[in-house]
Coordinates of C-alpha atoms in Angstrom, one line a residue:
Chain P
M1 CA -172.7 36.2 -175.4
D2 CA -171.4 32.8 -176.2
G3 CA -169.1 31.9 -179.0
C4 CA -171.6 30.2 -181.2
A5 CA -173.7 33.1 -182.4
G6 CA -176.3 32.3 -185.0
P7 CA -177.0 34.3 -188.1
V8 CA -177.0 38.0 -187.4
Y9 CA -179.6 39.8 -189.5
R10 CA -178.7 43.4 -189.0
P11 CA -180.8 46.5 -189.5
G12 CA -181.0 47.8 -193.0
M13 CA -180.0 44.5 -194.6
D14 CA -182.5 42.4 -196.6
P15 CA -182.4 38.8 -195.4
A16 CA -184.5 37.8 -198.4
A17 CA -181.6 38.6 -200.9
P18 CA -179.3 35.6 -200.7
A19 CA -177.9 36.2 -204.2
V20 CA -176.0 39.3 -203.0
V21 CA -172.7 39.8 -201.3
D22 CA -172.7 43.2 -199.6
F23 CA -169.3 44.9 -199.7
W24 CA -168.3 48.1 -197.8
F25 CA -165.1 49.9 -198.7
D26 CA -163.3 53.2 -198.3
F27 CA -161.2 54.8 -201.0
S28 CA -158.3 55.3 -198.6
S29 CA -158.2 51.7 -197.4
P30 CA -155.4 49.5 -199.0
Y31 CA -157.1 46.3 -197.9
S32 CA -160.3 47.6 -199.6
Y33 CA -158.3 48.1 -202.8
I34 CA -157.2 44.5 -202.7
A35 CA -160.6 43.1 -201.9
N36 CA -162.2 45.2 -204.5
E37 CA -160.1 43.3 -207.1
W38 CA -161.3 39.8 -206.1
V39 CA -164.8 40.2 -204.7
D40 CA -166.7 40.1 -208.0
A41 CA -165.0 37.0 -209.2
L42 CA -165.4 35.2 -205.9
A43 CA -169.1 36.1 -205.8
A44 CA -169.6 35.1 -209.4
R45 CA -168.1 31.7 -208.8
H46 CA -170.9 31.1 -206.4
G47 CA -173.7 32.6 -208.4
R48 CA -173.7 35.9 -206.4
T49 CA -173.4 39.5 -207.4
V50 CA -171.7 42.2 -205.3
R51 CA -173.6 45.2 -203.8
R52 CA -171.0 47.8 -203.2
H53 CA -171.2 50.5 -200.5
A54 CA -168.6 53.3 -200.5
I55 CA -168.3 54.7 -197.0
L56 CA -166.0 56.8 -194.9
L57 CA -163.9 54.9 -192.4
G58 CA -163.6 58.2 -190.5
A59 CA -167.3 57.9 -189.6
T60 CA -167.2 54.2 -188.6
F61 CA -163.9 54.7 -186.7
Q62 CA -165.5 57.5 -184.7
A63 CA -168.6 55.4 -183.9
A64 CA -166.5 52.4 -182.9
E65 CA -163.8 54.5 -181.1
L66 CA -161.1 53.1 -183.5
K67 CA -158.2 54.5 -185.4
S68 CA -156.2 53.6 -188.5
P69 CA -153.5 50.9 -187.8
V70 CA -150.9 53.4 -189.1
S71 CA -151.7 55.8 -186.3
Y72 CA -150.1 53.5 -183.7
P73 CA -146.4 53.2 -183.0
I74 CA -144.8 49.9 -183.9
K75 CA -148.0 48.6 -185.6
R76 CA -147.6 51.4 -188.2
E77 CA -144.4 50.0 -189.7
Y78 CA -145.8 46.4 -189.8
S79 CA -149.0 47.6 -191.4
I80 CA -147.4 49.5 -194.2
A81 CA -145.3 46.4 -195.0
D82 CA -148.3 44.2 -194.7
F83 CA -150.4 46.3 -197.2
A84 CA -147.7 45.7 -199.8
R85 CA -147.2 42.1 -199.0
S86 CA -150.9 41.4 -199.1
A87 CA -151.1 43.0 -202.5
R88 CA -148.2 40.9 -203.7
F89 CA -149.8 37.8 -202.3
D90 CA -152.7 38.4 -204.7
G91 CA -150.4 39.4 -207.6
L92 CA -151.6 43.0 -207.5
P93 CA -149.5 46.1 -208.1
F94 CA -149.2 48.3 -205.1
Q95 CA -147.4 51.6 -204.2
F96 CA -147.9 53.0 -200.8
P97 CA -149.1 56.6 -201.4
A98 CA -147.0 59.5 -200.2
D99 CA -150.0 61.0 -198.5
F100 CA -151.9 58.4 -196.4
P101 CA -154.6 58.2 -195.2
I102 CA -156.5 60.9 -197.0
P103 CA -160.1 62.2 -196.8
T104 CA -162.1 60.5 -199.6
Q105 CA -165.6 62.0 -199.4
N106 CA -165.4 63.4 -202.9
A107 CA -164.4 60.1 -204.5
A108 CA -167.2 58.4 -202.5
R109 CA -169.8 61.0 -203.6
I110 CA -168.8 60.3 -207.2
F111 CA -169.4 56.6 -206.5
W112 CA -173.0 57.2 -205.2
W113 CA -173.7 59.7 -208.0
Q114 CA -172.7 57.1 -210.6
H115 CA -174.5 54.4 -208.7
D116 CA -177.8 56.2 -208.6
T117 CA -177.8 58.0 -211.9
V118 CA -176.1 55.5 -214.1
S119 CA -175.8 52.0 -212.6
P120 CA -174.2 50.0 -209.8
A121 CA -171.8 48.7 -212.5
A122 CA -170.7 52.2 -213.4
A123 CA -170.1 52.9 -209.8
A124 CA -168.1 49.6 -209.5
A125 CA -166.0 50.7 -212.5
W126 CA -165.3 54.0 -210.7
S127 CA -164.3 52.2 -207.5
R128 CA -161.7 50.2 -209.4
A129 CA -160.4 53.2 -211.3
A130 CA -160.0 55.4 -208.2
L131 CA -158.6 52.7 -205.9
R132 CA -156.1 51.6 -208.5
A133 CA -155.1 55.3 -209.2
Y134 CA -154.5 55.9 -205.5
F135 CA -152.8 52.7 -204.6
T136 CA -150.7 52.0 -207.7
R137 CA -150.0 55.5 -209.0
G138 CA -150.3 57.7 -206.0
V139 CA -153.1 59.8 -207.5
A140 CA -154.3 62.1 -204.6
L141 CA -158.0 61.5 -204.5
N142 CA -158.3 64.4 -202.0
D143 CA -156.8 66.8 -204.5
V144 CA -159.8 68.3 -206.4
V145 CA -157.7 68.9 -209.5
A146 CA -156.3 65.4 -209.6
L147 CA -159.7 63.9 -208.8
K148 CA -161.4 65.8 -211.6
A149 CA -158.7 64.7 -214.0
L150 CA -159.1 61.1 -212.9
A151 CA -162.8 61.3 -213.4
G152 CA -162.4 62.5 -216.9
A153 CA -159.7 60.0 -217.7
S154 CA -162.1 57.3 -216.4
G155 CA -164.8 58.2 -218.9
L156 CA -166.9 60.4 -216.7
D157 CA -168.0 63.9 -217.4
A158 CA -165.4 65.7 -215.3
D159 CA -167.4 68.9 -214.7
A160 CA -170.4 66.8 -213.7
A161 CA -168.3 64.8 -211.3
E162 CA -167.1 68.0 -209.7
A163 CA -170.6 69.3 -209.5
A164 CA -171.7 66.0 -207.9
W165 CA -169.2 66.0 -205.1
N166 CA -170.3 69.5 -204.2
D167 CA -174.0 68.7 -204.5
P168 CA -175.9 68.4 -201.2
V169 CA -177.8 65.5 -202.7
W170 CA -174.7 63.3 -202.9
K171 CA -173.3 64.6 -199.6
A172 CA -176.5 63.4 -198.0
R173 CA -176.4 60.1 -199.9
L174 CA -173.0 59.4 -198.5
K175 CA -173.9 60.4 -195.0
A176 CA -176.9 58.1 -195.1
E177 CA -174.7 55.2 -196.2
N178 CA -172.2 55.9 -193.4
D179 CA -175.1 56.0 -190.9
A180 CA -176.6 52.7 -192.3
A181 CA -173.2 51.0 -192.2
I182 CA -172.7 52.0 -188.5
A183 CA -176.2 50.8 -187.8
A184 CA -175.4 47.5 -189.5
G185 CA -172.4 46.9 -187.2
I186 CA -169.7 47.9 -189.7
F187 CA -166.6 49.3 -188.0
G188 CA -163.9 48.8 -190.6
A189 CA -163.2 48.2 -194.3
P190 CA -163.4 46.1 -196.2
S191 CA -166.5 44.4 -194.7
F192 CA -168.7 41.8 -196.2
L193 CA -172.2 40.6 -195.4
V194 CA -173.1 37.1 -196.7
D195 CA -176.6 35.8 -195.8
G196 CA -176.6 37.9 -192.6
E197 CA -173.0 36.9 -191.6
L198 CA -170.5 39.8 -191.2
F199 CA -166.9 39.4 -192.2
W200 CA -164.3 42.1 -191.7
G201 CA -161.0 42.3 -193.5
N202 CA -159.4 41.3 -196.8
D203 CA -157.9 38.3 -194.9
R204 CA -161.4 36.8 -194.3
K205 CA -161.5 35.8 -198.0
P206 CA -161.0 32.1 -197.2
Q207 CA -163.8 32.1 -194.7
I208 CA -166.1 34.0 -197.1
E209 CA -165.2 31.5 -199.8
R210 CA -166.1 28.5 -197.7
W211 CA -169.4 30.2 -196.6
L212 CA -170.4 30.8 -200.2
A213 CA -169.4 27.3 -201.2
S214 CA -170.8 25.2 -198.3
G215 CA -173.0 27.5 -196.2
R216 CA -172.7 28.1 -192.5
F217 CA -169.7 26.4 -190.8
Chain Z
M1 CA -141.0 54.2 -196.4
D2 CA -142.1 52.5 -199.6
G3 CA -144.3 49.5 -199.9
C4 CA -141.5 47.1 -201.0
A5 CA -139.6 46.7 -197.8
G6 CA -136.8 44.0 -197.9
P7 CA -136.2 41.4 -195.3
V8 CA -136.4 42.9 -191.8
Y9 CA -133.7 41.4 -189.6
R10 CA -134.8 42.5 -186.1
P11 CA -132.8 42.8 -182.9
G12 CA -132.6 39.6 -181.0
M13 CA -133.3 37.3 -183.9
D14 CA -130.8 35.0 -185.5
P15 CA -130.8 35.4 -189.3
A16 CA -128.5 32.3 -189.6
A17 CA -131.3 30.1 -188.3
P18 CA -133.5 29.4 -191.3
A19 CA -134.8 26.1 -190.0
V20 CA -136.9 27.8 -187.3
V21 CA -140.3 29.5 -187.3
D22 CA -140.5 31.9 -184.3
F23 CA -144.0 32.0 -182.8
W24 CA -145.1 34.4 -180.1
F25 CA -148.3 33.8 -178.2
D26 CA -150.3 34.8 -175.1
F27 CA -152.3 32.4 -173.1
S28 CA -155.3 34.7 -173.1
S29 CA -155.4 35.1 -177.0
P30 CA -158.0 33.1 -178.8
Y31 CA -156.2 33.5 -182.2
S32 CA -153.0 32.2 -180.4
Y33 CA -155.0 29.1 -179.3
I34 CA -155.9 28.5 -182.9
A35 CA -152.5 29.1 -184.4
N36 CA -150.9 27.0 -181.7
E37 CA -152.8 24.0 -183.1
W38 CA -151.5 24.4 -186.7
V39 CA -148.1 26.0 -186.5
D40 CA -146.1 22.8 -185.8
A41 CA -147.6 20.8 -188.7
L42 CA -147.2 23.7 -191.1
A43 CA -143.6 24.2 -190.1
A44 CA -142.9 20.5 -190.3
R45 CA -144.3 20.3 -193.9
H46 CA -141.5 22.7 -194.9
G47 CA -138.7 21.1 -192.8
R48 CA -138.9 23.7 -190.1
T49 CA -139.3 23.5 -186.3
V50 CA -141.2 26.0 -184.2
R51 CA -139.6 28.1 -181.5
R52 CA -142.3 29.2 -179.1
H53 CA -142.2 32.4 -177.1
A54 CA -144.9 32.8 -174.4
I55 CA -145.4 36.6 -173.8
L56 CA -147.9 38.9 -172.2
L57 CA -150.0 40.9 -174.6
G58 CA -150.5 43.5 -171.8
A59 CA -146.8 44.4 -172.2
T60 CA -146.8 44.6 -176.0
F61 CA -150.1 46.5 -176.0
Q62 CA -148.7 49.0 -173.7
A63 CA -145.6 49.5 -175.8
A64 CA -147.6 49.9 -179.0
E65 CA -150.4 51.8 -177.4
L66 CA -153.0 49.2 -178.4
K67 CA -155.9 47.5 -176.6
S68 CA -157.7 44.2 -177.0
P69 CA -160.3 44.2 -179.8
V70 CA -163.0 43.3 -177.2
S71 CA -162.4 46.6 -175.4
Y72 CA -164.0 48.6 -178.3
P73 CA -167.7 49.1 -178.8
I74 CA -169.1 47.4 -181.9
K75 CA -165.9 45.7 -182.7
R76 CA -166.3 43.7 -179.5
E77 CA -169.4 41.8 -180.7
Y78 CA -167.8 41.0 -184.0
S79 CA -164.6 39.9 -182.5
I80 CA -166.2 37.4 -180.1
A81 CA -168.2 35.9 -183.0
D82 CA -165.0 35.8 -185.1
F83 CA -163.0 34.0 -182.5
A84 CA -165.5 31.1 -182.6
R85 CA -165.9 31.2 -186.4
S86 CA -162.2 31.1 -186.9
A87 CA -161.9 28.1 -184.6
R88 CA -164.8 26.4 -186.5
F89 CA -163.0 27.2 -189.8
D90 CA -160.1 25.1 -188.6
G91 CA -162.3 22.4 -187.1
L92 CA -161.3 23.2 -183.6
P93 CA -163.5 23.2 -180.5
F94 CA -164.0 26.6 -178.9
Q95 CA -165.9 28.0 -176.0
F96 CA -165.6 31.7 -175.3
P97 CA -164.5 31.9 -171.6
A98 CA -166.8 33.6 -169.1
D99 CA -163.9 35.7 -167.9
F100 CA -161.9 37.2 -170.8
P101 CA -159.3 38.5 -171.1
I102 CA -157.4 37.3 -168.1
P103 CA -153.9 37.9 -166.7
T104 CA -151.7 35.0 -167.8
Q105 CA -148.3 35.6 -166.2
N106 CA -148.4 32.5 -164.1
A107 CA -149.2 30.2 -167.1
A108 CA -146.4 31.9 -169.0
R109 CA -143.9 31.4 -166.2
I110 CA -144.8 27.7 -166.2
F111 CA -144.0 27.7 -169.9
W112 CA -140.5 29.2 -169.4
W113 CA -139.8 27.0 -166.4
Q114 CA -140.6 23.9 -168.5
H115 CA -138.8 25.3 -171.5
D116 CA -135.5 25.9 -169.6
T117 CA -135.5 23.0 -167.1
V118 CA -137.1 20.3 -169.2
S119 CA -137.3 21.0 -173.0
P120 CA -139.0 23.3 -175.5
A121 CA -141.1 20.3 -176.4
A122 CA -142.4 20.1 -172.8
A123 CA -143.1 23.8 -172.9
A124 CA -145.0 23.3 -176.1
A125 CA -147.1 20.5 -174.6
W126 CA -148.0 22.9 -171.7
S127 CA -148.9 25.6 -174.2
R128 CA -151.4 23.2 -175.8
A129 CA -152.8 21.9 -172.5
A130 CA -153.3 25.4 -171.1
L131 CA -154.7 27.1 -174.2
R132 CA -157.1 24.2 -174.8
A133 CA -158.2 24.2 -171.1
Y134 CA -159.0 28.0 -171.2
F135 CA -160.6 28.1 -174.7
T136 CA -162.5 24.9 -174.7
R137 CA -163.4 24.2 -171.1
G138 CA -163.2 27.7 -169.5
V139 CA -160.4 26.7 -167.0
A140 CA -159.5 30.0 -165.4
L141 CA -155.7 30.2 -165.9
N142 CA -155.6 33.3 -163.6
D143 CA -157.1 31.2 -160.7
V144 CA -154.1 29.8 -158.8
V145 CA -156.1 26.8 -157.6
A146 CA -157.4 26.0 -161.1
L147 CA -154.0 26.5 -162.6
K148 CA -152.2 24.3 -160.1
A149 CA -154.8 21.5 -160.7
L150 CA -154.3 21.9 -164.5
A151 CA -150.6 21.7 -164.1
G152 CA -151.0 18.4 -162.2
A153 CA -153.5 17.0 -164.6
S154 CA -151.1 17.9 -167.4
G155 CA -148.3 15.7 -166.0
L156 CA -146.4 18.4 -164.2
D157 CA -145.4 18.5 -160.6
A158 CA -148.2 20.8 -159.3
D159 CA -146.3 22.1 -156.3
A160 CA -143.2 22.7 -158.4
A161 CA -145.3 24.6 -160.9
E162 CA -146.7 26.8 -158.2
A163 CA -143.2 27.4 -156.8
A164 CA -142.0 28.3 -160.4
W165 CA -144.7 31.0 -161.0
N166 CA -143.8 32.6 -157.7
D167 CA -140.0 32.3 -158.3
P168 CA -138.2 35.6 -159.2
V169 CA -136.1 33.6 -161.7
W170 CA -139.2 32.8 -163.9
K171 CA -140.7 36.2 -163.3
A172 CA -137.5 37.7 -164.7
R173 CA -137.4 35.2 -167.6
L174 CA -140.9 36.2 -168.7
K175 CA -140.1 39.9 -168.4
A176 CA -137.0 39.5 -170.5
E177 CA -139.0 37.7 -173.2
N178 CA -141.6 40.5 -173.2
D179 CA -138.9 43.1 -173.6
A180 CA -137.2 41.1 -176.4
A181 CA -140.5 40.7 -178.2
I182 CA -141.2 44.5 -178.0
A183 CA -137.6 45.1 -179.2
A184 CA -138.3 42.7 -182.1
G185 CA -141.3 44.7 -183.2
I186 CA -143.9 42.3 -181.8
F187 CA -147.2 44.2 -181.0
G188 CA -149.8 41.4 -181.0
A189 CA -150.3 37.7 -180.9
P190 CA -150.0 35.3 -182.5
S191 CA -146.9 36.6 -184.3
F192 CA -144.5 34.7 -186.5
L193 CA -141.0 35.4 -187.8
V194 CA -139.9 33.4 -190.9
D195 CA -136.5 34.2 -192.2
G196 CA -136.6 37.7 -190.8
E197 CA -140.2 38.4 -192.1
L198 CA -142.8 39.3 -189.5
F199 CA -146.4 38.0 -189.8
W200 CA -149.1 39.0 -187.3
G201 CA -152.3 37.1 -186.8
N202 CA -153.8 33.7 -187.2
D203 CA -155.2 34.9 -190.5
R204 CA -151.7 35.3 -192.0
K205 CA -151.5 31.5 -192.3
P206 CA -151.8 31.4 -196.1
Q207 CA -149.1 34.0 -196.5
I208 CA -146.8 32.1 -194.1
E209 CA -147.5 28.9 -196.0
R210 CA -146.5 30.5 -199.3
W211 CA -143.4 32.1 -197.8
L212 CA -142.3 28.7 -196.4
A213 CA -143.1 26.9 -199.7
S214 CA -141.7 29.4 -202.2
G215 CA -139.7 31.9 -200.3
R216 CA -140.1 35.7 -200.5
F217 CA -143.0 36.9 -202.6

């Protein structure tokens, strides 16, 4: 493989949908929290909308034989400081959660339930509510009591949210999204697909911005 | 540990040297090649000079239990494309080498030999010559014949360069730099230390720039 790869149209993606920026995130990913705050405005400045995909990093990590950066000695300390610094760089509040990382399948199932039964916009609102709750107030999204309360406080029907995350329909929906992400070459979060070009990481924002403004570079 | 860590003054660093940007790199690191092209101009714009440290990522990877991104399935393909895209983003030529990664201890020993017997500027010139040779023309820095020819073509005494990389003095110098880097918390390349603050990655350029322009954020 040379270093000048052309556009990569990946399985599951629709190359005929140039008006969309695909965005994959995990509710336990600090860089996803940051990117989730800027991705809509960036896309809108270039006439695009965002298509969000809540996934589980545990699934993509397993497929790609990767681990969280905080699971490595030395890199762990740097990463925790970099999460906070990267949030400050964007002017965002940030508090490293006492329990990190956490399993986020219930929060992700709420996302897909909202996405499919209400609207992508409702799911996006939930993504902001839950990521902000975890990364600025330490709300434990893996605690079913805390998660149910958060759903209620975010304007959802709390009992219905609890029923959704226990429902095989939304369990299967999330699993299918994880599988599709892996098939599409996603190995981390946040990830972005712009006109078939994959970008990984909150720190690829300048490259995404140029791509949206000027096309392939 | 909370997310608002203060300045980290690390062992081996001199907190009384604010005019310096410390820069660690490996001759087999594509992101080091890119950063090596912008770090001097960025530092100069803010009244700083660059203090380069050639190291071996093999040593820091071992200490931090890390591996090259190209050693992982799925992430490998992305990373190779991202090396080239990141070079294009900065307007730099780039050609992914046929043999990658390679052991770079001989090139790094030439760096320290030049650094200590001629000047840091001479070592910096060698860093540019060798990184450009490997990442734009595929010159195999691990091939002693190719490396000796490159040294000669770069204005060095080729025989003296070969003697230097075989000399226990420069072997020990490089080992001491690897050990100092690990002690300073360096786990990857390129890495930067600005007023006690550690930055890892070519993609931390915008954060480094703001830090130099406006101080702590």
